[in-house]
Short mmCIF file of C-alpha atoms in Angstrom, two decimals:
data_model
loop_
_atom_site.label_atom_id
_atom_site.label_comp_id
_atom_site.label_asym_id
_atom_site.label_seq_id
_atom_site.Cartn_x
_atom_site.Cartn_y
_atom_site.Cartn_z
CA UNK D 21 130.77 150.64 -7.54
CA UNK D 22 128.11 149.66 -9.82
CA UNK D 23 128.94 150.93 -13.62
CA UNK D 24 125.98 153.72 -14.63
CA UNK D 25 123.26 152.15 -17.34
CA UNK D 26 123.80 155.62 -19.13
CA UNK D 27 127.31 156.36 -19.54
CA UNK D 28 127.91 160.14 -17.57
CA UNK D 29 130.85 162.59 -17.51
CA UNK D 30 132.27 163.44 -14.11
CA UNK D 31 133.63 167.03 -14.25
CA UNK D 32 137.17 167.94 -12.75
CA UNK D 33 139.00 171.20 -13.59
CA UNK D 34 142.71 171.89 -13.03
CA UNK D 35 145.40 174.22 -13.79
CA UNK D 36 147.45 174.12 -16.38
CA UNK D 37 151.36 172.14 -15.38
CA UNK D 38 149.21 170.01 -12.52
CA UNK D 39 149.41 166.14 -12.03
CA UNK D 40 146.06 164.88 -12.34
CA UNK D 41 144.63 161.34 -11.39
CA UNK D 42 141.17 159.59 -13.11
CA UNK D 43 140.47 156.34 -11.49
CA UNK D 44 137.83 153.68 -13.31
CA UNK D 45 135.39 153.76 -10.95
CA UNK D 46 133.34 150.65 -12.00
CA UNK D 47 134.47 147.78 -14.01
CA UNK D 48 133.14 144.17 -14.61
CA UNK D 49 135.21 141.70 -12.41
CA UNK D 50 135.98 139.33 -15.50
CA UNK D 51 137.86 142.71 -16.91
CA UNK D 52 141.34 142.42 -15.72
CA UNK D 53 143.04 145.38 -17.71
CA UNK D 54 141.29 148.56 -19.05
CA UNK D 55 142.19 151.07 -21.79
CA UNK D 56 141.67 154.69 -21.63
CA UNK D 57 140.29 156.90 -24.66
CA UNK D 58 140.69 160.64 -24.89
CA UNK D 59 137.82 162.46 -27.73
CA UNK D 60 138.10 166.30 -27.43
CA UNK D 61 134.97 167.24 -28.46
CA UNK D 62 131.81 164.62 -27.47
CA UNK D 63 130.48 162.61 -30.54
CA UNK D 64 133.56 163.48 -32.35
CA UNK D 65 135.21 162.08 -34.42
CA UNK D 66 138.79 161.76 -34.00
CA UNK D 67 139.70 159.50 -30.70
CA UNK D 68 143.54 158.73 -29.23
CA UNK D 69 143.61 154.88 -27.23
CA UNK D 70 145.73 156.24 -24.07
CA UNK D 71 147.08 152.14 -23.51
CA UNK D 72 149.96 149.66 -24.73
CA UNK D 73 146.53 147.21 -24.55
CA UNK D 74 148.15 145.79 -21.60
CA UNK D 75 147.09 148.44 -18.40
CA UNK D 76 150.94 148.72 -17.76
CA UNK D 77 152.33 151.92 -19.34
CA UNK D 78 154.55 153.23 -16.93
CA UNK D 79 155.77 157.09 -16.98
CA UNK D 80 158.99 158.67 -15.20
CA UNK D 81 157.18 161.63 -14.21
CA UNK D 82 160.68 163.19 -13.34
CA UNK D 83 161.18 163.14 -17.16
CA UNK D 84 158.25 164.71 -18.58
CA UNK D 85 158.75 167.72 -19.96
CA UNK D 86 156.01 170.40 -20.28
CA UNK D 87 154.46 170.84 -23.63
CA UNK D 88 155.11 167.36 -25.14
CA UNK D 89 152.52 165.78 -26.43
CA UNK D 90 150.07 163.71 -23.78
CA UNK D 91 150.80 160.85 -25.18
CA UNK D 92 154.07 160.89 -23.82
CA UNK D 93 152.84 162.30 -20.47
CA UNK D 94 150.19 159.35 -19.37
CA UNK D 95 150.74 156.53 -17.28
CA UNK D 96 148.14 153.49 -16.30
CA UNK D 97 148.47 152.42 -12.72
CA UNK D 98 145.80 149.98 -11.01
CA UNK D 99 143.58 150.92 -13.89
CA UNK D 100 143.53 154.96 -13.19
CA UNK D 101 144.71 157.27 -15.64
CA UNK D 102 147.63 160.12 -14.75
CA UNK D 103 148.55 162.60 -17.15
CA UNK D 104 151.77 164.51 -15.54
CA UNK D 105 151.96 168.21 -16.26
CA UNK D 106 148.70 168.67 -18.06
CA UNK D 107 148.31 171.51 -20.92
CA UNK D 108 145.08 173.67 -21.71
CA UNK D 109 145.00 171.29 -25.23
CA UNK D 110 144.17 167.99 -22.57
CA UNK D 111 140.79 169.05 -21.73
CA UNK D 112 138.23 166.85 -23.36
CA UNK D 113 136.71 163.32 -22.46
CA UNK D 114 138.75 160.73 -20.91
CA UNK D 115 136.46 157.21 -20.83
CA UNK D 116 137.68 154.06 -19.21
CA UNK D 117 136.73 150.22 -20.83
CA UNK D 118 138.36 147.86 -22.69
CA UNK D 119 140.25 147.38 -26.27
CA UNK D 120 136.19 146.14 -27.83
CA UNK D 121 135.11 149.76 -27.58
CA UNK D 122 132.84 148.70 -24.20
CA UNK D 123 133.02 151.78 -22.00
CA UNK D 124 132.78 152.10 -17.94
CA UNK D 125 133.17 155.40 -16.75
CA UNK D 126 133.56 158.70 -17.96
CA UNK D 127 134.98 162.14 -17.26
CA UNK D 128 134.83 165.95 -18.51
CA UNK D 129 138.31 167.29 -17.57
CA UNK D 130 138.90 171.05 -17.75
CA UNK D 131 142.37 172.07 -17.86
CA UNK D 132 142.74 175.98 -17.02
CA UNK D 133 145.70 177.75 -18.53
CA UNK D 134 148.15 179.80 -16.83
CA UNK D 135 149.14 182.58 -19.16
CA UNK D 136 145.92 184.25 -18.86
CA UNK D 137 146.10 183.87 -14.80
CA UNK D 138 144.80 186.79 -12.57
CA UNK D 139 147.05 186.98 -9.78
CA UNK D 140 146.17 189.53 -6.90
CA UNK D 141 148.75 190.11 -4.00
CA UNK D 142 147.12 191.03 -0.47
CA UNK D 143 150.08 192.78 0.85
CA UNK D 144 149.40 195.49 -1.38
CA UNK D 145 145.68 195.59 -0.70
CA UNK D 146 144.55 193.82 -4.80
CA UNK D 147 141.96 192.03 -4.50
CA UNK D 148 140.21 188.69 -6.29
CA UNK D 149 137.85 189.42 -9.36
CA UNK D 150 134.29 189.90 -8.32
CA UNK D 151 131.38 187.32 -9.23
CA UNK D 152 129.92 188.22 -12.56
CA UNK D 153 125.69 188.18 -12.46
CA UNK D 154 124.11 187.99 -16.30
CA UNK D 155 121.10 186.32 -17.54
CA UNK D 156 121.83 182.80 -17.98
CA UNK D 157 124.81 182.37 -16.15
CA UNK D 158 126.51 183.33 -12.92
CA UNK D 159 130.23 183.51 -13.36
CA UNK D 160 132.40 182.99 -10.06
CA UNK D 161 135.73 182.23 -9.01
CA UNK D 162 136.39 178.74 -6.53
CA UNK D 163 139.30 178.74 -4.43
CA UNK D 164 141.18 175.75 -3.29
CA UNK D 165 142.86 176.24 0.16
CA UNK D 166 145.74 177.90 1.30
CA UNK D 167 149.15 176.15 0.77
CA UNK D 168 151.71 175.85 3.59
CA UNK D 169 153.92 178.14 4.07
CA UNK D 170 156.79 178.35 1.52
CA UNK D 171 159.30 178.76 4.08
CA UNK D 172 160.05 178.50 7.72
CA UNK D 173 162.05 180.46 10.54
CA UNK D 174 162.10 183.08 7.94
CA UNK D 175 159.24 185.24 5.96
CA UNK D 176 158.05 183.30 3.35
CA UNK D 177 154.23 183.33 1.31
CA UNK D 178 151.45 181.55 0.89
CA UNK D 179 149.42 180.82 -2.65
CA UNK D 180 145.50 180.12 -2.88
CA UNK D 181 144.28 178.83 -6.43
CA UNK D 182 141.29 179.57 -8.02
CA UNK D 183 139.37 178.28 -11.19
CA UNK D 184 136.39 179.31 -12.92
CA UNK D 185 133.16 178.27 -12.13
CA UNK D 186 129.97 178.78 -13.65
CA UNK D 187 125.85 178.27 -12.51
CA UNK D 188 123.46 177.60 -15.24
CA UNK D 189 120.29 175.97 -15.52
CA UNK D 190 120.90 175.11 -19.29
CA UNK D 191 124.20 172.64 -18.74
CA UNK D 192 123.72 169.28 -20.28
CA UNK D 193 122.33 166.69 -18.79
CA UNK D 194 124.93 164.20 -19.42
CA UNK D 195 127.61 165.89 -17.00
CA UNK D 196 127.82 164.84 -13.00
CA UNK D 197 128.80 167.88 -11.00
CA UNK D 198 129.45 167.92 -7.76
CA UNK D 199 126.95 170.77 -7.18
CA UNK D 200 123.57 170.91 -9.31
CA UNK D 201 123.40 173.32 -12.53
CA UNK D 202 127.77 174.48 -11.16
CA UNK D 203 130.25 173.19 -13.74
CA UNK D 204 133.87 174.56 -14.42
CA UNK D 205 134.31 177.22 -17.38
CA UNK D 206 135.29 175.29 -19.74
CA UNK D 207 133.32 172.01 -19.37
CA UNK D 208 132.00 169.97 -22.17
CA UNK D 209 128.37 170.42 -20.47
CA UNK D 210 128.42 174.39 -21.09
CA UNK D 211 126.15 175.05 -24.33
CA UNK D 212 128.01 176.62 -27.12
CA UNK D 213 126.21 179.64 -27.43
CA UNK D 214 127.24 180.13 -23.58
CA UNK D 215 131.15 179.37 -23.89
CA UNK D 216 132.61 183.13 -25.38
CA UNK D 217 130.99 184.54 -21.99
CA UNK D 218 132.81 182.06 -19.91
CA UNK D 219 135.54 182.02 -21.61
CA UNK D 220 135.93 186.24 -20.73
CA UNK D 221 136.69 184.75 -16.88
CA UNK D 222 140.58 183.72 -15.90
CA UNK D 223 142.06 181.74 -13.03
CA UNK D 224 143.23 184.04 -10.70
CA UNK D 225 145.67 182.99 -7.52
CA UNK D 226 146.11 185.41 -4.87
CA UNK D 227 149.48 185.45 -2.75
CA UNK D 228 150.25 186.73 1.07
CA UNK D 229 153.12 186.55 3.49
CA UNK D 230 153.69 183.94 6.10
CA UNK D 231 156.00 183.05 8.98
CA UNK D 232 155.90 179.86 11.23
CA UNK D 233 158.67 178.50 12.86
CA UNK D 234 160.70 175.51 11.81
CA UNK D 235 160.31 171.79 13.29
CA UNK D 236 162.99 171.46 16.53
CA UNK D 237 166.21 169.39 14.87
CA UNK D 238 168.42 167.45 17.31
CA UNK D 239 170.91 170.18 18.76
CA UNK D 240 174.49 168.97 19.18
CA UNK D 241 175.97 168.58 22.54
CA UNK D 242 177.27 171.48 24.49
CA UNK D 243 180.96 170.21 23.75
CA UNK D 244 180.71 169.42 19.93
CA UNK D 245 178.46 172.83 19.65
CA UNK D 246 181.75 174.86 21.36
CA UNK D 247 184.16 172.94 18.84
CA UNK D 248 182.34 173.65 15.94
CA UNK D 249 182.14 177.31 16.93
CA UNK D 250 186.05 177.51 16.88
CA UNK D 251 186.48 176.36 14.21
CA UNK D 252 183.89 178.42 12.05
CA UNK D 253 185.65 181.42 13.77
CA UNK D 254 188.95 180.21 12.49
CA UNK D 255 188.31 181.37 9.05
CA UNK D 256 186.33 178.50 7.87
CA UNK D 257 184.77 178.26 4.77
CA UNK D 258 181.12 179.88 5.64
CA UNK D 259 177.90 177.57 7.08
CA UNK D 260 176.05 175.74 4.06
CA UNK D 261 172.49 173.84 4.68
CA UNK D 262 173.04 169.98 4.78
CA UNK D 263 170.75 169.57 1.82
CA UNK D 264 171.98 167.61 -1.40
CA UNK D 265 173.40 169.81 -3.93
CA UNK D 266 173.60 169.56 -7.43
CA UNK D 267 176.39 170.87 -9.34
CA UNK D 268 175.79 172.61 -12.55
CA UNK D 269 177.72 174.51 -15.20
CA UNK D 270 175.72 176.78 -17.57
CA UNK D 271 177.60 178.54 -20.49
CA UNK D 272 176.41 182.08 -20.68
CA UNK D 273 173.86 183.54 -22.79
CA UNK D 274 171.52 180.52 -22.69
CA UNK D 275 168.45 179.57 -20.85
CA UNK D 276 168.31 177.86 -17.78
CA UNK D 277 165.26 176.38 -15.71
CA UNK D 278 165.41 174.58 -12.61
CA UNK D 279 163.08 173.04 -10.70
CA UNK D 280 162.57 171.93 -7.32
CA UNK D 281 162.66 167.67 -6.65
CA UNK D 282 159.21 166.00 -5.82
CA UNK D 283 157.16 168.96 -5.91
CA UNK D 284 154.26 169.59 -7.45
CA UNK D 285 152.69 172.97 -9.40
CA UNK D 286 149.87 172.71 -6.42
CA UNK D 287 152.82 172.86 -3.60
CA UNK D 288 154.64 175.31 -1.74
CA UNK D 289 157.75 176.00 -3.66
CA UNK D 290 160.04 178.70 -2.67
CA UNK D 291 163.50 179.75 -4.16
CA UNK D 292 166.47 181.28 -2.92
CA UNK D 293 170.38 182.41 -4.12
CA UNK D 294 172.56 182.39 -1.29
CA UNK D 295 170.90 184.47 1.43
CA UNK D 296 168.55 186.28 -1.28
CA UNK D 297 164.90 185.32 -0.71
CA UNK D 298 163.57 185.24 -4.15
CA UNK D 299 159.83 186.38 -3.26
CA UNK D 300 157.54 185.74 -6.11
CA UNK D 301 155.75 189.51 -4.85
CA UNK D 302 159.05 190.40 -6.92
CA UNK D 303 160.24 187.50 -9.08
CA UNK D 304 156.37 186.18 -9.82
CA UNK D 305 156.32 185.85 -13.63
CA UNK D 306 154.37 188.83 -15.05
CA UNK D 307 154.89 191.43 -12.39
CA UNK D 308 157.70 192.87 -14.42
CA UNK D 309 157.78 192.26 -18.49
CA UNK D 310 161.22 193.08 -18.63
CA UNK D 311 162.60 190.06 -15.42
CA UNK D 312 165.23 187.85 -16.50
CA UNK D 313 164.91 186.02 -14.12
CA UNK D 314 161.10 184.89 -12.82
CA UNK D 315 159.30 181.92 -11.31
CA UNK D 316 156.56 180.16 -13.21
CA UNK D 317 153.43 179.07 -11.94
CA UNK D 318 154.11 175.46 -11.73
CA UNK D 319 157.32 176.47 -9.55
CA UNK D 320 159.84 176.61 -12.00
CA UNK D 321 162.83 179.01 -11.47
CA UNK D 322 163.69 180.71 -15.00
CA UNK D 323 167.16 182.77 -15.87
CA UNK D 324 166.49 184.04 -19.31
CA UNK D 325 170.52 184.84 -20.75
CA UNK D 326 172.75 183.85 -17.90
CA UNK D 327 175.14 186.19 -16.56
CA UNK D 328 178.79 185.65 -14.83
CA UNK D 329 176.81 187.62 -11.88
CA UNK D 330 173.99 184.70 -12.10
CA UNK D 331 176.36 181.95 -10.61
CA UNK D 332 176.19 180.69 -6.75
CA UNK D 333 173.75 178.52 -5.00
CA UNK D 334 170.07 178.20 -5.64
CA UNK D 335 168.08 176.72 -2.56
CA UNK D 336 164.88 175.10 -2.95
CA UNK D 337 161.87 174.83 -0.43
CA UNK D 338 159.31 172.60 -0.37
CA UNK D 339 156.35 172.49 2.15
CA UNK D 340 158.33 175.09 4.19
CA UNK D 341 161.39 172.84 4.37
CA UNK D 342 164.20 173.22 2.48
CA UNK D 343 165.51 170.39 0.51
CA UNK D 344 168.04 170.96 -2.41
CA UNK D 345 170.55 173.04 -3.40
CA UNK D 346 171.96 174.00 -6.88
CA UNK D 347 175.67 174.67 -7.37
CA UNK D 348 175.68 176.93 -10.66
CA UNK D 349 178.68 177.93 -12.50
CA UNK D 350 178.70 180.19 -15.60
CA UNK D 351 181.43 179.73 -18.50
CA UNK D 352 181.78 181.25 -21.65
CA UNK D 353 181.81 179.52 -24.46
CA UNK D 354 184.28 178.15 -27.00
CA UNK D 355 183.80 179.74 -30.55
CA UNK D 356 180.74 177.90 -32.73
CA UNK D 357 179.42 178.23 -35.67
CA UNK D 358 176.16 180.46 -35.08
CA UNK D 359 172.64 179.47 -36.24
CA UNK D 360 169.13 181.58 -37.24
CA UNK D 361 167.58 179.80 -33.62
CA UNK D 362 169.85 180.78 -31.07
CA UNK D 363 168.61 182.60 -28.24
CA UNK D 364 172.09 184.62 -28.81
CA UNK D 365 171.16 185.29 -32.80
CA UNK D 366 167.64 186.07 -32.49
CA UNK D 367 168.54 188.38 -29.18
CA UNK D 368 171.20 190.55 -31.46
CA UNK D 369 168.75 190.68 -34.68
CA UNK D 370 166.41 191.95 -32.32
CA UNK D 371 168.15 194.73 -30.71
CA UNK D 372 169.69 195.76 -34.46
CA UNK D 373 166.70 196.16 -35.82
CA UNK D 374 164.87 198.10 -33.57
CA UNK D 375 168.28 200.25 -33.45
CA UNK D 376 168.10 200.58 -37.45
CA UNK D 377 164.33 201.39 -36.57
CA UNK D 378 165.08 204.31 -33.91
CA UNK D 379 167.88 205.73 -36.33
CA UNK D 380 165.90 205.62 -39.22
CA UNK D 381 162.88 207.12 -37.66
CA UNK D 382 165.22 210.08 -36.45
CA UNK D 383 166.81 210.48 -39.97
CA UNK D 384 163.43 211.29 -41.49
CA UNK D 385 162.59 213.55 -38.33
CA UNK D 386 165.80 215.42 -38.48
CA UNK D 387 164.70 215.80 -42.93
CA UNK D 388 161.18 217.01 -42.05
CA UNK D 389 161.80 219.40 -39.45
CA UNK D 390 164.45 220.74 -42.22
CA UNK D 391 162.13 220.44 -45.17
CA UNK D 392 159.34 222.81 -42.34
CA UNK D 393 162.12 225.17 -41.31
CA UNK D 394 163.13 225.97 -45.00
CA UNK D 395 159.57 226.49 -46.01
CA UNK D 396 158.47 228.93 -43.24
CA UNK D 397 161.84 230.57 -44.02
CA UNK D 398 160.85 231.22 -47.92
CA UNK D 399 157.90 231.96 -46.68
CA UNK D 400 158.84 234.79 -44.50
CA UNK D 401 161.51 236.48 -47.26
CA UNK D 402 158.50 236.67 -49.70
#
């Protein structure tokens, strides 16, 4: 397409852990590579050059891990820009043109963070936030469709996103959105006497149960099917899904976090140990403060201080299908020197010193409630 005369910001909003892709819309055909800037704040001053200069960075996304820094989380392929697992601290301006400064194309990318998420569940009968009406603003919630669901043959759940959105006729004229005077919370084109309102809105996703039945597999033939029925009964080691496993060993007391091969935070992830479904109406992170073991909102299975009782085999699903398997086994540990930043050592100072607290704060009950008693007692003989 033909590049704008006056350089415009397209807005996109995401959640926070999500994949996103920026392609360079327009480009002179004498430019045969393009570098990508990202500028926080527009006009400011402080810019990062997202290139090696050469259009050919190249990221593993398998080994990105979340919260590194971006620049260690881009890649430049066919001149778009992907940044894998994308953090609340991405949003800004990301402008496509070349290494003389001469920009292209432009967009306003909102990244929505997760801890402050709204999730509703419509088993129980919750329901999503309601549309907020003020002067100047109209403050709503837009919700992406329905994912598959998580698992099939079996009861499994289904996840609907939704980001903030806001409708103003004072957004800045420099921004493209999709619909006139709508813009995501925390775009670049909200004025900032405007932002601490939207900013009062969260994310919300809202989960329900499923079931749909599993593609047909080839069945084996009558004769094989009787064989292999003999032999289970024969006191064979139990049926395991053909999926490939991983084997793992985990010493205990530490953190562990698994997560699920080629999917994606926007997918339909689903976890199970053994024959357990691991629902996230139960295993969700923030239904229960206290869970040591939870799933995160980009799909991630957590086990906060593994257990002995924490070993066996972890099944993933993806897109209702079910795809890998993790063999777990929990050791103890040889003896090591302890440091300050253990999970272990800040775990024990923790429960010490709220015991010292609890016994200290009955010490000085137990004194004043004899100091009172002696009192009324004098008291009383006089």
């Amino acid at each position: 397409m033909a590049c704008p005369s006056y350089l415009m910001f397209d807005n996109a909003a995401y959640l926070a852990d999500m994949t996103f892709e920026l392609p360079c819309n327009c480009k002179p055909d004498t430019v045969s590579s393009v570098v990508w800037y990202f500028q926080k704040n527009m006009g400011g001053h402080e810019t990062s050059v997202l290139t090696d200069f050469s259009g050919t960075v190249v990221v593993d996304s398998g080994h990105v891990r979340s919260g590194s820094s971006m620049l260690n989380r881009f890649s430049i392929r066919m001149f778009s820009l992907i940044v894998f697992r994308a953090q609340e601290k991405d949003s800004g301006h990301y402008l496509c043109g070349t290494e003389r400064g001469d920009y292209f194309y432009g967009y306003d990318v909102d990244v929505q963070p997760t801890w402050r998420i709204v999730v509703a569940f419509v088993d129980r009968g919750q329901h999503v936030q309601d549309d907020t009406t003020e002067d100047v603003l109209n403050l709503f919630t837009t919700f992406w469709d329905w994912t598959r669901c998580d698992r099939c043959g079996v009861r499994g759940e289904q996840r609907r996103i939704g980001l903030c959105y806001l409708q103003s006729a004072l957004l800045h004229p420099r921004y493209r959105t999709a619909v006139p005077n709508v813009t995501s919370c925390g775009s670049g084109a909200v004025p900032w006497h405007l932002r601490p309102r939207s900013h009062l809105r969260r994310p919300e996703v809202v989960i329900r149960s499923c079931l749909t039945s599993c593609q047909k597999k080839e069945v084996p033939k009558e004769g094989v099917q009787t064989i292999s029925n003999i032999i289970s009964k024969m006191g064979e080691k139990p049926w395991v899904p053909r999926v490939p496993t991983q084997f793992h060993k985990q010493p205990v007391g530490t953190k562990l976090i698994l997560g699920c091969p080629g999917a994606r935070p926007e997918h339909a992830v689903a976890w199970d140990k053994n024959s357990i479904r691991l629902y996230r109406s139960r295993f969700l992170i923030g239904v229960n403060s206290t869970m040591r073991i939870f799933i995160d909102h980009g799909n991630q299975l957590h086990i906060q201080r593994v257990k002995i009782t924490d070993r066996g085999t972890y099944f993933c699903w993806r897109e209702g299908t079910m795809v890998a398997g993790f063999r777990l086994s929990v050791f103890y540990r040889r003896w090591r020197r302890r440091t300050l930043y253990d999970p272990e050592t800040t775990y024990a100072a923790n429960i010490i010193g709220k015991s010292y607290l609890i016994i200290g704060a009955v010490f000085v009950a137990i004194h004043l409630g004899c100091c009172c008693w002696r009192r009324c007692r004098r008291r009383a003989a006089t």
